Amino acid sequence: MQEKTDKKTNVDQAIMRMAGAFILISLALGFFWTPWFYLLTAFVGLNMLQASYTGFCPAVKVFRLLGIQYGSAFEGK
């Protein structure tokens, strides 16, 4: 039997969860409300792409201000 550990969310997990939620919500809004919401999907995708090259993500700064610890992908950025 495995022991359950108390793992706190790190910045990497928070970023991926937030991006995934924004993408799914904007796709649903674009389908059911207006296609203009697909621009939000494009913005999230472009932000993820630029963060992968530059290592800078504005949401990381916000999560760090909230006290969430770095994960391995954004360590020291």
PDB file of N, CA, C and O in Angstrom:
ATOM      1  N   MET A   1       0.834  -1.174   0.000  1.00  0.00           N
ATOM      2  CA  MET A   1       0.000   0.000   0.000  1.00  0.00           C
ATOM      3  C   MET A   1       0.885   1.245   0.000  1.00  0.00           C
ATOM      4  O   MET A   1       1.822   1.342   0.763  1.00  0.00           O
ATOM      5  N   GLN A   2       0.561   2.202  -0.892  1.00  0.00           N
ATOM      6  CA  GLN A   2       1.357   3.414  -0.980  1.00  0.00           C
ATOM      7  C   GLN A   2       0.885   4.433   0.044  1.00  0.00           C
ATOM      8  O   GLN A   2      -0.297   4.564   0.328  1.00  0.00           O
ATOM      9  N   GLU A   3       1.852   5.153   0.551  1.00  0.00           N
ATOM     10  CA  GLU A   3       1.564   6.202   1.513  1.00  0.00           C
ATOM     11  C   GLU A   3       1.224   7.479   0.767  1.00  0.00           C
ATOM     12  O   GLU A   3       1.876   7.841  -0.206  1.00  0.00           O
ATOM     13  N   LYS A   4       0.182   8.158   1.211  1.00  0.00           N
ATOM     14  CA  LYS A   4      -0.220   9.410   0.573  1.00  0.00           C
ATOM     15  C   LYS A   4       0.649  10.542   1.108  1.00  0.00           C
ATOM     16  O   LYS A   4       0.767  10.727   2.299  1.00  0.00           O
ATOM     17  N   THR A   5       1.250  11.310   0.191  1.00  0.00           N
ATOM     18  CA  THR A   5       2.093  12.423   0.602  1.00  0.00           C
ATOM     19  C   THR A   5       1.358  13.731   0.352  1.00  0.00           C
ATOM     20  O   THR A   5       0.536  13.843  -0.552  1.00  0.00           O
ATOM     21  N   ASP A   6       1.665  14.723   1.146  1.00  0.00           N
ATOM     22  CA  ASP A   6       1.051  16.035   1.013  1.00  0.00           C
ATOM     23  C   ASP A   6       1.895  16.884   0.065  1.00  0.00           C
ATOM     24  O   ASP A   6       2.814  17.568   0.486  1.00  0.00           O
ATOM     25  N   LYS A   7       1.591  16.805  -1.222  1.00  0.00           N
ATOM     26  CA  LYS A   7       2.339  17.566  -2.219  1.00  0.00           C
ATOM     27  C   LYS A   7       1.584  18.844  -2.528  1.00  0.00           C
ATOM     28  O   LYS A   7       0.408  18.816  -2.851  1.00  0.00           O
ATOM     29  N   LYS A   8       2.287  19.965  -2.432  1.00  0.00           N
ATOM     30  CA  LYS A   8       1.674  21.249  -2.746  1.00  0.00           C
ATOM     31  C   LYS A   8       1.849  21.539  -4.230  1.00  0.00           C
ATOM     32  O   LYS A   8       2.802  21.093  -4.860  1.00  0.00           O
ATOM     33  N   THR A   9       0.939  22.300  -4.754  1.00  0.00           N
ATOM     34  CA  THR A   9       1.011  22.699  -6.153  1.00  0.00           C
ATOM     35  C   THR A   9       2.210  23.619  -6.359  1.00  0.00           C
ATOM     36  O   THR A   9       2.459  24.518  -5.573  1.00  0.00           O
ATOM     37  N   ASN A  10       2.963  23.363  -7.438  1.00  0.00           N
ATOM     38  CA  ASN A  10       4.056  24.268  -7.774  1.00  0.00           C
ATOM     39  C   ASN A  10       3.644  25.136  -8.961  1.00  0.00           C
ATOM     40  O   ASN A  10       2.563  24.963  -9.527  1.00  0.00           O
ATOM     41  N   VAL A  11       4.495  26.067  -9.315  1.00  0.00           N
ATOM     42  CA  VAL A  11       4.179  27.019 -10.384  1.00  0.00           C
ATOM     43  C   VAL A  11       3.926  26.308 -11.705  1.00  0.00           C
ATOM     44  O   VAL A  11       3.007  26.668 -12.439  1.00  0.00           O
ATOM     45  N   ASP A  12       4.710  25.298 -12.019  1.00  0.00           N
ATOM     46  CA  ASP A  12       4.535  24.573 -13.280  1.00  0.00           C
ATOM     47  C   ASP A  12       3.135  23.999 -13.387  1.00  0.00           C
ATOM     48  O   ASP A  12       2.465  24.140 -14.418  1.00  0.00           O
ATOM     49  N   GLN A  13       2.696  23.334 -12.325  1.00  0.00           N
ATOM     50  CA  GLN A  13       1.365  22.736 -12.329  1.00  0.00           C
ATOM     51  C   GLN A  13       0.287  23.801 -12.430  1.00  0.00           C
ATOM     52  O   GLN A  13      -0.696  23.638 -13.159  1.00  0.00           O
ATOM     53  N   ALA A  14       0.461  24.903 -11.702  1.00  0.00           N
ATOM     54  CA  ALA A  14      -0.529  25.975 -11.720  1.00  0.00           C
ATOM     55  C   ALA A  14      -0.644  26.595 -13.115  1.00  0.00           C
ATOM     56  O   ALA A  14      -1.751  26.876 -13.589  1.00  0.00           O
ATOM     57  N   ILE A  15       0.494  26.801 -13.775  1.00  0.00           N
ATOM     58  CA  ILE A  15       0.492  27.375 -15.124  1.00  0.00           C
ATOM     59  C   ILE A  15      -0.216  26.447 -16.102  1.00  0.00           C
ATOM     60  O   ILE A  15      -1.050  26.882 -16.898  1.00  0.00           O
ATOM     61  N   MET A  16       0.109  25.164 -16.047  1.00  0.00           N
ATOM     62  CA  MET A  16      -0.515  24.203 -16.966  1.00  0.00           C
ATOM     63  C   MET A  16      -2.018  24.095 -16.718  1.00  0.00           C
ATOM     64  O   MET A  16      -2.805  24.009 -17.657  1.00  0.00           O
ATOM     65  N   ARG A  17      -2.418  24.117 -15.454  1.00  0.00           N
ATOM     66  CA  ARG A  17      -3.847  24.051 -15.126  1.00  0.00           C
ATOM     67  C   ARG A  17      -4.567  25.304 -15.618  1.00  0.00           C
ATOM     68  O   ARG A  17      -5.669  25.214 -16.181  1.00  0.00           O
ATOM     69  N   MET A  18      -3.960  26.464 -15.393  1.00  0.00           N
ATOM     70  CA  MET A  18      -4.589  27.708 -15.813  1.00  0.00           C
ATOM     71  C   MET A  18      -4.692  27.775 -17.342  1.00  0.00           C
ATOM     72  O   MET A  18      -5.750  28.122 -17.882  1.00  0.00           O
ATOM     73  N   ALA A  19      -3.621  27.430 -18.043  1.00  0.00           N
ATOM     74  CA  ALA A  19      -3.634  27.468 -19.503  1.00  0.00           C
ATOM     75  C   ALA A  19      -4.665  26.488 -20.060  1.00  0.00           C
ATOM     76  O   ALA A  19      -5.429  26.827 -20.968  1.00  0.00           O
ATOM     77  N   GLY A  20      -4.695  25.294 -19.520  1.00  0.00           N
ATOM     78  CA  GLY A  20      -5.676  24.299 -19.966  1.00  0.00           C
ATOM     79  C   GLY A  20      -7.098  24.757 -19.734  1.00  0.00           C
ATOM     80  O   GLY A  20      -7.964  24.608 -20.610  1.00  0.00           O
ATOM     81  N   ALA A  21      -7.351  25.343 -18.571  1.00  0.00           N
ATOM     82  CA  ALA A  21      -8.695  25.845 -18.273  1.00  0.00           C
ATOM     83  C   ALA A  21      -9.083  26.974 -19.221  1.00  0.00           C
ATOM     84  O   ALA A  21     -10.199  26.990 -19.753  1.00  0.00           O
ATOM     85  N   PHE A  22      -8.161  27.932 -19.448  1.00  0.00           N
ATOM     86  CA  PHE A  22      -8.457  29.037 -20.356  1.00  0.00           C
ATOM     87  C   PHE A  22      -8.730  28.533 -21.769  1.00  0.00           C
ATOM     88  O   PHE A  22      -9.638  29.033 -22.447  1.00  0.00           O
ATOM     89  N   ILE A  23      -7.959  27.568 -22.223  1.00  0.00           N
ATOM     90  CA  ILE A  23      -8.153  27.038 -23.577  1.00  0.00           C
ATOM     91  C   ILE A  23      -9.509  26.347 -23.695  1.00  0.00           C
ATOM     92  O   ILE A  23     -10.270  26.605 -24.632  1.00  0.00           O
ATOM     93  N   LEU A  24      -9.836  25.484 -22.740  1.00  0.00           N
ATOM     94  CA  LEU A  24     -11.116  24.775 -22.810  1.00  0.00           C
ATOM     95  C   LEU A  24     -12.304  25.729 -22.677  1.00  0.00           C
ATOM     96  O   LEU A  24     -13.305  25.592 -23.398  1.00  0.00           O
ATOM     97  N   ILE A  25     -12.204  26.690 -21.777  1.00  0.00           N
ATOM     98  CA  ILE A  25     -13.295  27.657 -21.603  1.00  0.00           C
ATOM     99  C   ILE A  25     -13.464  28.514 -22.855  1.00  0.00           C
ATOM    100  O   ILE A  25     -14.590  28.731 -23.327  1.00  0.00           O
ATOM    101  N   SER A  26     -12.355  28.987 -23.428  1.00  0.00           N
ATOM    102  CA  SER A  26     -12.466  29.837 -24.612  1.00  0.00           C
ATOM    103  C   SER A  26     -12.969  29.051 -25.820  1.00  0.00           C
ATOM    104  O   SER A  26     -13.711  29.598 -26.646  1.00  0.00           O
ATOM    105  N   LEU A  27     -12.613  27.779 -25.923  1.00  0.00           N
ATOM    106  CA  LEU A  27     -13.145  26.960 -27.013  1.00  0.00           C
ATOM    107  C   LEU A  27     -14.648  26.756 -26.860  1.00  0.00           C
ATOM    108  O   LEU A  27     -15.404  26.845 -27.835  1.00  0.00           O
ATOM    109  N   ALA A  28     -15.098  26.507 -25.644  1.00  0.00           N
ATOM    110  CA  ALA A  28     -16.533  26.331 -25.399  1.00  0.00           C
ATOM    111  C   ALA A  28     -17.289  27.625 -25.672  1.00  0.00           C
ATOM    112  O   ALA A  28     -18.348  27.617 -26.315  1.00  0.00           O
ATOM    113  N   LEU A  29     -16.743  28.766 -25.197  1.00  0.00           N
ATOM    114  CA  LEU A  29     -17.397  30.048 -25.451  1.00  0.00           C
ATOM    115  C   LEU A  29     -17.409  30.381 -26.944  1.00  0.00           C
ATOM    116  O   LEU A  29     -18.393  30.926 -27.451  1.00  0.00           O
ATOM    117  N   GLY A  30     -16.337  30.050 -27.631  1.00  0.00           N
ATOM    118  CA  GLY A  30     -16.285  30.285 -29.068  1.00  0.00           C
ATOM    119  C   GLY A  30     -17.289  29.440 -29.830  1.00  0.00           C
ATOM    120  O   GLY A  30     -17.872  29.884 -30.817  1.00  0.00           O
ATOM    121  N   PHE A  31     -17.520  28.243 -29.378  1.00  0.00           N
ATOM    122  CA  PHE A  31     -18.463  27.346 -30.039  1.00  0.00           C
ATOM    123  C   PHE A  31     -19.909  27.734 -29.737  1.00  0.00           C
ATOM    124  O   PHE A  31     -20.755  27.779 -30.624  1.00  0.00           O
ATOM    125  N   PHE A  32     -20.200  28.018 -28.460  1.00  0.00           N
ATOM    126  CA  PHE A  32     -21.575  28.268 -28.048  1.00  0.00           C
ATOM    127  C   PHE A  32     -21.986  29.738 -28.075  1.00  0.00           C
ATOM    128  O   PHE A  32     -23.172  30.048 -28.122  1.00  0.00           O
ATOM    129  N   TRP A  33     -21.029  30.677 -28.001  1.00  0.00           N
ATOM    130  CA  TRP A  33     -21.390  32.090 -27.886  1.00  0.00           C
ATOM    131  C   TRP A  33     -21.011  32.853 -29.152  1.00  0.00           C
ATOM    132  O   TRP A  33     -21.858  33.253 -29.909  1.00  0.00           O
ATOM    133  N   THR A  34     -19.705  33.101 -29.306  1.00  0.00           N
ATOM    134  CA  THR A  34     -19.226  33.831 -30.483  1.00  0.00           C
ATOM    135  C   THR A  34     -17.810  33.366 -30.819  1.00  0.00           C
ATOM    136  O   THR A  34     -17.002  33.134 -29.916  1.00  0.00           O
ATOM    137  N   PRO A  35     -17.514  33.224 -32.098  1.00  0.00           N
ATOM    138  CA  PRO A  35     -16.167  32.798 -32.504  1.00  0.00           C
ATOM    139  C   PRO A  35     -15.050  33.749 -32.088  1.00  0.00           C
ATOM    140  O   PRO A  35     -13.885  33.383 -32.126  1.00  0.00           O
ATOM    141  N   TRP A  36     -15.375  34.961 -31.673  1.00  0.00           N
ATOM    142  CA  TRP A  36     -14.351  35.904 -31.226  1.00  0.00           C
ATOM    143  C   TRP A  36     -13.573  35.374 -30.025  1.00  0.00           C
ATOM    144  O   TRP A  36     -12.447  35.795 -29.780  1.00  0.00           O
ATOM    145  N   PHE A  37     -14.170  34.470 -29.272  1.00  0.00           N
ATOM    146  CA  PHE A  37     -13.466  33.903 -28.120  1.00  0.00           C
ATOM    147  C   PHE A  37     -12.291  33.010 -28.538  1.00  0.00           C
ATOM    148  O   PHE A  37     -11.432  32.700 -27.723  1.00  0.00           O
ATOM    149  N   TYR A  38     -12.250  32.618 -29.797  1.00  0.00           N
ATOM    150  CA  TYR A  38     -11.103  31.838 -30.271  1.00  0.00           C
ATOM    151  C   TYR A  38      -9.818  32.666 -30.229  1.00  0.00           C
ATOM    152  O   TYR A  38      -8.717  32.113 -30.209  1.00  0.00           O
ATOM    153  N   LEU A  39      -9.950  33.981 -30.211  1.00  0.00           N
ATOM    154  CA  LEU A  39      -8.767  34.834 -30.069  1.00  0.00           C
ATOM    155  C   LEU A  39      -8.103  34.629 -28.714  1.00  0.00           C
ATOM    156  O   LEU A  39      -6.879  34.712 -28.601  1.00  0.00           O
ATOM    157  N   LEU A  40      -8.897  34.360 -27.681  1.00  0.00           N
ATOM    158  CA  LEU A  40      -8.322  34.058 -26.363  1.00  0.00           C
ATOM    159  C   LEU A  40      -7.530  32.759 -26.415  1.00  0.00           C
ATOM    160  O   LEU A  40      -6.449  32.664 -25.840  1.00  0.00           O
ATOM    161  N   THR A  41      -8.054  31.771 -27.141  1.00  0.00           N
ATOM    162  CA  THR A  41      -7.330  30.516 -27.320  1.00  0.00           C
ATOM    163  C   THR A  41      -5.988  30.777 -28.011  1.00  0.00           C
ATOM    164  O   THR A  41      -4.953  30.246 -27.596  1.00  0.00           O
ATOM    165  N   ALA A  42      -6.005  31.608 -29.052  1.00  0.00           N
ATOM    166  CA  ALA A  42      -4.772  31.941 -29.770  1.00  0.00           C
ATOM    167  C   ALA A  42      -3.796  32.684 -28.867  1.00  0.00           C
ATOM    168  O   ALA A  42      -2.582  32.409 -28.900  1.00  0.00           O
ATOM    169  N   PHE A  43      -4.297  33.609 -28.045  1.00  0.00           N
ATOM    170  CA  PHE A  43      -3.440  34.360 -27.136  1.00  0.00           C
ATOM    171  C   PHE A  43      -2.755  33.429 -26.141  1.00  0.00           C
ATOM    172  O   PHE A  43      -1.545  33.553 -25.891  1.00  0.00           O
ATOM    173  N   VAL A  44      -3.504  32.498 -25.573  1.00  0.00           N
ATOM    174  CA  VAL A  44      -2.916  31.552 -24.615  1.00  0.00           C
ATOM    175  C   VAL A  44      -1.847  30.704 -25.305  1.00  0.00           C
ATOM    176  O   VAL A  44      -0.754  30.506 -24.767  1.00  0.00           O
ATOM    177  N   GLY A  45      -2.149  30.235 -26.500  1.00  0.00           N
ATOM    178  CA  GLY A  45      -1.173  29.434 -27.243  1.00  0.00           C
ATOM    179  C   GLY A  45       0.089  30.215 -27.573  1.00  0.00           C
ATOM    180  O   GLY A  45       1.205  29.703 -27.434  1.00  0.00           O
ATOM    181  N   LEU A  46      -0.067  31.449 -27.996  1.00  0.00           N
ATOM    182  CA  LEU A  46       1.100  32.288 -28.307  1.00  0.00           C
ATOM    183  C   LEU A  46       1.918  32.582 -27.059  1.00  0.00           C
ATOM    184  O   LEU A  46       3.152  32.592 -27.103  1.00  0.00           O
ATOM    185  N   ASN A  47       1.244  32.817 -25.941  1.00  0.00           N
ATOM    186  CA  ASN A  47       1.958  33.070 -24.688  1.00  0.00           C
ATOM    187  C   ASN A  47       2.748  31.840 -24.258  1.00  0.00           C
ATOM    188  O   ASN A  47       3.893  31.950 -23.804  1.00  0.00           O
ATOM    189  N   MET A  48       2.154  30.658 -24.414  1.00  0.00           N
ATOM    190  CA  MET A  48       2.873  29.426 -24.067  1.00  0.00           C
ATOM    191  C   MET A  48       4.080  29.230 -24.979  1.00  0.00           C
ATOM    192  O   MET A  48       5.151  28.816 -24.523  1.00  0.00           O
ATOM    193  N   LEU A  49       3.916  29.548 -26.251  1.00  0.00           N
ATOM    194  CA  LEU A  49       5.013  29.405 -27.206  1.00  0.00           C
ATOM    195  C   LEU A  49       6.158  30.359 -26.881  1.00  0.00           C
ATOM    196  O   LEU A  49       7.324  29.949 -26.829  1.00  0.00           O
ATOM    197  N   GLN A  50       5.850  31.630 -26.625  1.00  0.00           N
ATOM    198  CA  GLN A  50       6.921  32.578 -26.315  1.00  0.00           C
ATOM    199  C   GLN A  50       7.578  32.233 -24.983  1.00  0.00           C
ATOM    200  O   GLN A  50       8.778  32.390 -24.834  1.00  0.00           O
ATOM    201  N   ALA A  51       6.820  31.732 -24.010  1.00  0.00           N
ATOM    202  CA  ALA A  51       7.413  31.353 -22.724  1.00  0.00           C
ATOM    203  C   ALA A  51       8.375  30.183 -22.884  1.00  0.00           C
ATOM    204  O   ALA A  51       9.379  30.097 -22.175  1.00  0.00           O
ATOM    205  N   SER A  52       8.086  29.297 -23.827  1.00  0.00           N
ATOM    206  CA  SER A  52       8.981  28.156 -24.034  1.00  0.00           C
ATOM    207  C   SER A  52      10.321  28.588 -24.614  1.00  0.00           C
ATOM    208  O   SER A  52      11.334  27.930 -24.401  1.00  0.00           O
ATOM    209  N   TYR A  53      10.344  29.704 -25.347  1.00  0.00           N
ATOM    210  CA  TYR A  53      11.590  30.206 -25.926  1.00  0.00           C
ATOM    211  C   TYR A  53      12.313  31.189 -25.012  1.00  0.00           C
ATOM    212  O   TYR A  53      13.529  31.178 -24.924  1.00  0.00           O
ATOM    213  N   THR A  54      11.558  32.053 -24.352  1.00  0.00           N
ATOM    214  CA  THR A  54      12.188  33.116 -23.567  1.00  0.00           C
ATOM    215  C   THR A  54      12.343  32.767 -22.093  1.00  0.00           C
ATOM    216  O   THR A  54      13.160  33.365 -21.403  1.00  0.00           O
ATOM    217  N   GLY A  55      11.518  31.848 -21.595  1.00  0.00           N
ATOM    218  CA  GLY A  55      11.543  31.513 -20.178  1.00  0.00           C
ATOM    219  C   GLY A  55      10.791  32.515 -19.322  1.00  0.00           C
ATOM    220  O   GLY A  55      10.781  32.425 -18.108  1.00  0.00           O
ATOM    221  N   PHE A  56      10.142  33.505 -19.963  1.00  0.00           N
ATOM    222  CA  PHE A  56       9.385  34.513 -19.225  1.00  0.00           C
ATOM    223  C   PHE A  56       7.895  34.270 -19.405  1.00  0.00           C
ATOM    224  O   PHE A  56       7.398  34.166 -20.525  1.00  0.00           O
ATOM    225  N   CYS A  57       7.186  34.180 -18.283  1.00  0.00           N
ATOM    226  CA  CYS A  57       5.734  34.029 -18.303  1.00  0.00           C
ATOM    227  C   CYS A  57       5.157  34.950 -17.235  1.00  0.00           C
ATOM    228  O   CYS A  57       5.472  34.804 -16.052  1.00  0.00           O
ATOM    229  N   PRO A  58       4.329  35.921 -17.627  1.00  0.00           N
ATOM    230  CA  PRO A  58       3.760  36.856 -16.655  1.00  0.00           C
ATOM    231  C   PRO A  58       2.975  36.163 -15.535  1.00  0.00           C
ATOM    232  O   PRO A  58       2.996  36.604 -14.387  1.00  0.00           O
ATOM    233  N   ALA A  59       2.322  35.072 -15.858  1.00  0.00           N
ATOM    234  CA  ALA A  59       1.539  34.365 -14.839  1.00  0.00           C
ATOM    235  C   ALA A  59       2.436  33.778 -13.750  1.00  0.00           C
ATOM    236  O   ALA A  59       2.014  33.646 -12.598  1.00  0.00           O
ATOM    237  N   VAL A  60       3.673  33.445 -14.091  1.00  0.00           N
ATOM    238  CA  VAL A  60       4.612  32.929 -13.087  1.00  0.00           C
ATOM    239  C   VAL A  60       4.845  33.990 -12.013  1.00  0.00           C
ATOM    240  O   VAL A  60       4.865  33.683 -10.818  1.00  0.00           O
ATOM    241  N   LYS A  61       4.993  35.229 -12.442  1.00  0.00           N
ATOM    242  CA  LYS A  61       5.205  36.319 -11.480  1.00  0.00           C
ATOM    243  C   LYS A  61       4.012  36.445 -10.537  1.00  0.00           C
ATOM    244  O   LYS A  61       4.176  36.630  -9.333  1.00  0.00           O
ATOM    245  N   VAL A  62       2.800  36.318 -11.080  1.00  0.00           N
ATOM    246  CA  VAL A  62       1.590  36.411 -10.257  1.00  0.00           C
ATOM    247  C   VAL A  62       1.522  35.254  -9.267  1.00  0.00           C
ATOM    248  O   VAL A  62       1.263  35.455  -8.073  1.00  0.00           O
ATOM    249  N   PHE A  63       1.772  34.044  -9.743  1.00  0.00           N
ATOM    250  CA  PHE A  63       1.730  32.881  -8.848  1.00  0.00           C
ATOM    251  C   PHE A  63       2.807  32.968  -7.767  1.00  0.00           C
ATOM    252  O   PHE A  63       2.589  32.556  -6.635  1.00  0.00           O
ATOM    253  N   ARG A  64       3.974  33.503  -8.121  1.00  0.00           N
ATOM    254  CA  ARG A  64       5.036  33.663  -7.115  1.00  0.00           C
ATOM    255  C   ARG A  64       4.624  34.684  -6.055  1.00  0.00           C
ATOM    256  O   ARG A  64       4.916  34.513  -4.889  1.00  0.00           O
ATOM    257  N   LEU A  65       3.936  35.751  -6.464  1.00  0.00           N
ATOM    258  CA  LEU A  65       3.441  36.732  -5.501  1.00  0.00           C
ATOM    259  C   LEU A  65       2.406  36.113  -4.568  1.00  0.00           C
ATOM    260  O   LEU A  65       2.256  36.542  -3.426  1.00  0.00           O
ATOM    261  N   LEU A  66       1.699  35.093  -5.058  1.00  0.00           N
ATOM    262  CA  LEU A  66       0.714  34.388  -4.234  1.00  0.00           C
ATOM    263  C   LEU A  66       1.359  33.349  -3.323  1.00  0.00           C
ATOM    264  O   LEU A  66       0.670  32.698  -2.549  1.00  0.00           O
ATOM    265  N   GLY A  67       2.672  33.181  -3.462  1.00  0.00           N
ATOM    266  CA  GLY A  67       3.395  32.283  -2.570  1.00  0.00           C
ATOM    267  C   GLY A  67       3.563  30.865  -3.067  1.00  0.00           C
ATOM    268  O   GLY A  67       3.998  29.996  -2.314  1.00  0.00           O
ATOM    269  N   ILE A  68       3.253  30.613  -4.324  1.00  0.00           N
ATOM    270  CA  ILE A  68       3.432  29.272  -4.875  1.00  0.00           C
ATOM    271  C   ILE A  68       4.897  29.093  -5.250  1.00  0.00           C
ATOM    272  O   ILE A  68       5.505  29.966  -5.880  1.00  0.00           O
ATOM    273  N   GLN A  69       5.477  27.967  -4.882  1.00  0.00           N
ATOM    274  CA  GLN A  69       6.903  27.705  -5.098  1.00  0.00           C
ATOM    275  C   GLN A  69       7.192  27.335  -6.550  1.00  0.00           C
ATOM    276  O   GLN A  69       6.323  26.842  -7.266  1.00  0.00           O
ATOM    277  N   TYR A  70       8.440  27.564  -6.949  1.00  0.00           N
ATOM    278  CA  TYR A  70       8.867  27.194  -8.298  1.00  0.00           C
ATOM    279  C   TYR A  70       8.808  25.691  -8.494  1.00  0.00           C
ATOM    280  O   TYR A  70       9.041  24.928  -7.564  1.00  0.00           O
ATOM    281  N   GLY A  71       8.541  25.306  -9.722  1.00  0.00           N
ATOM    282  CA  GLY A  71       8.701  23.923 -10.130  1.00  0.00           C
ATOM    283  C   GLY A  71       9.979  23.828 -10.931  1.00  0.00           C
ATOM    284  O   GLY A  71      10.766  24.777 -10.972  1.00  0.00           O
ATOM    285  N   SER A  72      10.211  22.725 -11.588  1.00  0.00           N
ATOM    286  CA  SER A  72      11.476  22.554 -12.305  1.00  0.00           C
ATOM    287  C   SER A  72      11.544  23.346 -13.614  1.00  0.00           C
ATOM    288  O   SER A  72      12.598  23.797 -14.006  1.00  0.00           O
ATOM    289  N   ALA A  73      10.425  23.553 -14.303  1.00  0.00           N
ATOM    290  CA  ALA A  73      10.456  24.225 -15.598  1.00  0.00           C
ATOM    291  C   ALA A  73      10.700  25.724 -15.462  1.00  0.00           C
ATOM    292  O   ALA A  73      11.314  26.319 -16.343  1.00  0.00           O
ATOM    293  N   PHE A  74      10.230  26.340 -14.411  1.00  0.00           N
ATOM    294  CA  PHE A  74      10.368  27.786 -14.248  1.00  0.00           C
ATOM    295  C   PHE A  74      11.288  28.142 -13.101  1.00  0.00           C
ATOM    296  O   PHE A  74      11.221  29.223 -12.544  1.00  0.00           O
ATOM    297  N   GLU A  75      12.171  27.258 -12.752  1.00  0.00           N
ATOM    298  CA  GLU A  75      13.048  27.464 -11.620  1.00  0.00           C
ATOM    299  C   GLU A  75      13.979  28.650 -11.875  1.00  0.00           C
ATOM    300  O   GLU A  75      14.709  28.681 -12.861  1.00  0.00           O
ATOM    301  N   GLY A  76      13.938  29.614 -11.011  1.00  0.00           N
ATOM    302  CA  GLY A  76      14.838  30.762 -11.078  1.00  0.00           C
ATOM    303  C   GLY A  76      14.532  31.786 -12.138  1.00  0.00           C
ATOM    304  O   GLY A  76      15.320  32.685 -12.369  1.00  0.00           O
ATOM    305  N   LYS A  77      13.375  31.716 -12.805  1.00  0.00           N
ATOM    306  CA  LYS A  77      13.044  32.688 -13.861  1.00  0.00           C
ATOM    307  C   LYS A  77      12.352  33.887 -13.257  1.00  0.00           C
ATOM    308  O   LYS A  77      11.631  33.843 -12.349  1.00  0.00           O
TER     309      LYS A  77
END
